[in-house]
Amino acid sequence: MTKQKLLLLDGNSLAYRAFFALPLLTNDSGIHTNATYGFTTMLQKIIGEENPTQMLVAFDAGKTTFRHKSFDEYKGGRQKTPPELSEQFPYIRKLIDAYNIKRYELEMYEADDIIGTLAKQAAGQGIEVIVVSGDKDLTQLATDDVTVYITRKGITDIEKYTPEHIEEKYGLTPNQIIDMKGLMGDQSDNIPGVPGVGEKTAIKLLKEHGSIEKIYEAIDSLKASKMKEKLVDNEEMAHLSKKLATIHTEVPLTITLDELAYAGPNEEALMGVWQELGFKSLIEKSDFETEQVEQVELKYEMVSLITKDMLKNTMAIHLELENEHYHSCEAIGFAMTDGENTFYSTIENVAENEDLKAWLNDETKKKYIADSKATQAMLHRLGIELKGVEFDLLLASYILKPSISGDDVATLAKEFGYTAVQSNEAVYGKGAKWVVPHADNVAEHVSRKAVAVWSLQPVLEQKLKDNEQFELYKELELPLAHILGKMESEGITVNVDTLHQMGDDLKAKLEIIEASIYELAGEKFNINSPKQLGVILFDKLGLPVIKKTKTGYSTAADVLEKLQSEHDIVKHILEYRTLAKLQSTYIEGLIKEVKEEDSKVHTRFQQALTATGRLSSTNPNLQNIPIRLEEGRKIRQAFVPSKKDWVLFAADYSQIELRVLAHMCQDEVLVDAFKQGMDIHTRTAMDVFGVSNADEVTSLMRRTAKAVNFGIVYGISDYGLSQSLDITRKKAAIFIENYLQSFPGVKYYMDSIIAEAKKTGFVTTILNRRRYLPDITSSNFNLRSFAERTAMNTPIQGSAADIIKKAMIDMNTRLEQEGLKAKLLLQVHDELIFEAPKEEIEILERIVPEVMENAIELIVPLKVDFSYGPTWYDAK
DNA sequence: ATCGTCACG
DNA sequence: ACGTACGTGACGATT
């Protein structure tokens, strides 16, 4: 439990302060907002700075208080609260409620007394207390546990009163503040005090005697003077004034400290109040993830038919889908806008509308779309081919802000300050509660999305140009989306019978292994449960614990491998894991994804997801089909061409990341090695181990050098390398040291890329893709180290991604130019998989490496290997 | 919803 | 001294 901190605010005093500190502002609807605005900025500041665990705003209750009983002129003659301020009090209450801060007022007592009582209670429980007011009387509450903040001049400028500060400023203790006020009186509260006694005299007297009581005890010894006369004449008034100025700390409150917990505002409610008051700057600055939609009226027309006259040369269109699975879900509706007129139509009316179809298919009719790939794929299913995509909100957002997650139009729009569109969750609900609402609501929602895309197009394109990223977006990502859409819609054929066959074999093997594991363990348990497995291995069988996880023993493969010699059960478990993974993910999982109609899987390539610019693949993930172990690799036998006498043709870049590194750091040795076509791991081994002849490099040396090369690409650390090679950290450090000495250009590059990231806050790839690294200047070692490794890795991984993306675009063009039937089906980070008729193999062998190797020119050559066969397994 | 694990580049 | 290799997605178990 962190230290508790209670913030007590004097509501009336602060409202008055804000009102008089700021000029009389009014908002669009004519309400005065200077007090509400001042109050809000003050709250924002104090909450941000103090981060309290409990909060309360106290208000004065009615007109009369217990003080009036002793002195009926108390606060008499005071100016009436200005009506311009009175009208703002309801909003101040609303604001406080929206912040989820407790409000409190009590009949017969003033805010001061409520605050005094709570401050005393809290301090007694060891809670740190901060009192905020515009009234200096409150400083009497200061103690070691209670600090009193008094606003100065404006509303956010505060003076902090601790007992020390009061001593410094007045030479008095906090308690003596009351006596001072008793003597001086208070104009605003109509407390008379002793006439003729001001601050200076009061302080002088108190320093000498200590308190009002002590002054009167010693009154006779005072030498005769005008002042003595005044004191004598007004003794009663002095005592009364002190009494009135004393804050009551034993108020019979009807609330307790427990009720004051503060855990942040109700963001939606707060946005609502801010909107009502017209606090645009605060709304813009806030990073709340609220669903608040601007109350901008949207004019749109629901039409049964989109007619020719509605179809303009440039329009934003939005095809609304049920969910992200656009290869299998249903479409909900369709909207289009040219900025002036917005039309909504049902899907039935879209699919059968020949005019619209022709317009969508017309390359010269320009479309602005939120997610062009999804739209293209869905339209394809409806028998419509989409062309002429000019703007893609998802891709533009991704290039500008690669870190934003989510593809909802509302989420993206909000990132760029556009809020007149609702989130899908707000409209449809989520999970089991998901439902399509009334047609009117859908029409408005979908129309708003189209308008959002239309409105954001100029904004985002300008930002891209400002960043010099427009080309990356327009010439790379946008055309790539079209190609990826085609690849996904085409799909890859899977032989389900082959998978079933393999599944049966696996099932039999698993049953045997399972039986021997139970036998060796002496009981049945769930081998798939790391928790239960941990109990068997480490508690029951007493194997040594090598690594732990947050929740218990680690049973990961690297741990189990070290335990193999300890017990026979371990190797069975390792084998069980391998086979169970194949069975659940690659046999059963894959079968579920095969579409019955065409016997194909249609993955979705996520183009706006990774931090580095790579693609990712889902439903199913076709970028992690097994290959390293033979048993798993056989899964690839189930991936086949879609037609008889066709083949699968696979081409992959050899060492693309290290070549990119060589290009970027221009290290002579590394560049030379690639230019001469050497085996890079062997070359590295020669340098790291100081061997002058390639023949002298042993396989262990090469394997080690390979791991070092991986480490370099990942942003090396001795620990990481030691883990991957299972050697000591010291040895790993020596390898790295040797490497960096052999390749000084690499070291220089790594140092400068980190320096650059620290300076600009981001790193870039060959095609100017950015990754922002806010943690690079963190004082937290872990965060900073991670950011530094990322700074080293991202330009390499990201540039490699740029290169293969460019190759895909060039390859698509080339296939069309050559009039080939061959189709690009998959991309797996550094390889492209095609299917093609046998007759085209020869030409592919020529053009695929040519196009891929020349996608982007580096100072080192790019090298592409390829192969083909009747299944993906054979294309090796 | 999150964790541990493991498949890929 | 700090505690990690970079980037992903899917599964079963568990909360």
PDB file of C-alpha atoms in Angstrom, chain A residues 298-303 316-320 333-339 341-345 409 418 420-422 428 439-455:
ATOM      1  CA  LEU A 298     -24.843  14.897 -39.768  1.00  0.00           C
ATOM      2  CA  LYS A 299     -26.964  15.138 -42.866  1.00  0.00           C
ATOM      3  CA  TYR A 300     -27.237  11.915 -44.728  1.00  0.00           C
ATOM      4  CA  GLU A 301     -29.794  10.297 -46.912  1.00  0.00           C
ATOM      5  CA  MET A 302     -30.906   6.702 -46.778  1.00  0.00           C
ATOM      6  CA  VAL A 303     -31.435   5.641 -50.341  1.00  0.00           C
ATOM      7  CA  ALA A 316     -15.050   8.565 -49.416  1.00  0.00           C
ATOM      8  CA  ILE A 317     -16.764   5.193 -49.135  1.00  0.00           C
ATOM      9  CA  HIS A 318     -17.325   2.940 -46.179  1.00  0.00           C
ATOM     10  CA  LEU A 319     -18.386  -0.670 -46.282  1.00  0.00           C
ATOM     11  CA  GLU A 320     -19.405  -1.632 -42.761  1.00  0.00           C
ATOM     12  CA  GLY A 333     -24.211  -1.441 -44.817  1.00  0.00           C
ATOM     13  CA  PHE A 334     -22.579   0.991 -47.190  1.00  0.00           C
ATOM     14  CA  ALA A 335     -22.118   4.760 -47.147  1.00  0.00           C
ATOM     15  CA  MET A 336     -20.448   7.254 -49.421  1.00  0.00           C
ATOM     16  CA  THR A 337     -19.828  10.996 -49.318  1.00  0.00           C
ATOM     17  CA  ASP A 338     -18.295  13.735 -51.422  1.00  0.00           C
ATOM     18  CA  GLY A 339     -18.123  16.100 -48.484  1.00  0.00           C
ATOM     19  CA  ASN A 341     -23.876  14.846 -49.785  1.00  0.00           C
ATOM     20  CA  THR A 342     -23.768  11.604 -47.874  1.00  0.00           C
ATOM     21  CA  PHE A 343     -25.722   8.530 -48.881  1.00  0.00           C
ATOM     22  CA  TYR A 344     -26.383   5.291 -47.067  1.00  0.00           C
ATOM     23  CA  SER A 345     -27.567   2.124 -48.687  1.00  0.00           C
ATOM     24  CA  VAL A 409     -12.438   4.333 -37.439  1.00  0.00           C
ATOM     25  CA  TYR A 418     -11.635  14.056 -35.119  1.00  0.00           C
ATOM     26  CA  ALA A 420     -17.609  13.083 -34.666  1.00  0.00           C
ATOM     27  CA  VAL A 421     -17.789   9.309 -35.029  1.00  0.00           C
ATOM     28  CA  GLN A 422     -18.753   6.662 -32.511  1.00  0.00           C
ATOM     29  CA  TYR A 428     -22.867  -2.597 -31.278  1.00  0.00           C
ATOM     30  CA  ALA A 439     -31.399   0.615 -39.066  1.00  0.00           C
ATOM     31  CA  ASP A 440     -31.364   4.380 -38.504  1.00  0.00           C
ATOM     32  CA  ASN A 441     -28.577   4.103 -35.957  1.00  0.00           C
ATOM     33  CA  VAL A 442     -26.546   1.890 -38.253  1.00  0.00           C
ATOM     34  CA  ALA A 443     -27.056   4.288 -41.148  1.00  0.00           C
ATOM     35  CA  GLU A 444     -25.886   7.232 -39.105  1.00  0.00           C
ATOM     36  CA  HIS A 445     -22.893   5.352 -37.695  1.00  0.00           C
ATOM     37  CA  VAL A 446     -21.728   4.125 -41.092  1.00  0.00           C
ATOM     38  CA  SER A 447     -22.342   7.524 -42.683  1.00  0.00           C
ATOM     39  CA  ARG A 448     -20.295   9.199 -39.968  1.00  0.00           C
ATOM     40  CA  LYS A 449     -17.418   6.852 -40.735  1.00  0.00           C
ATOM     41  CA  ALA A 450     -17.469   7.812 -44.404  1.00  0.00           C
ATOM     42  CA  VAL A 451     -17.515  11.495 -43.469  1.00  0.00           C
ATOM     43  CA  ALA A 452     -14.657  10.928 -41.012  1.00  0.00           C
ATOM     44  CA  VAL A 453     -12.520   9.380 -43.739  1.00  0.00           C
ATOM     45  CA  TRP A 454     -13.367  12.233 -46.069  1.00  0.00           C
ATOM     46  CA  SER A 455     -12.460  14.832 -43.457  1.00  0.00           C
TER      47      SER A 455
END
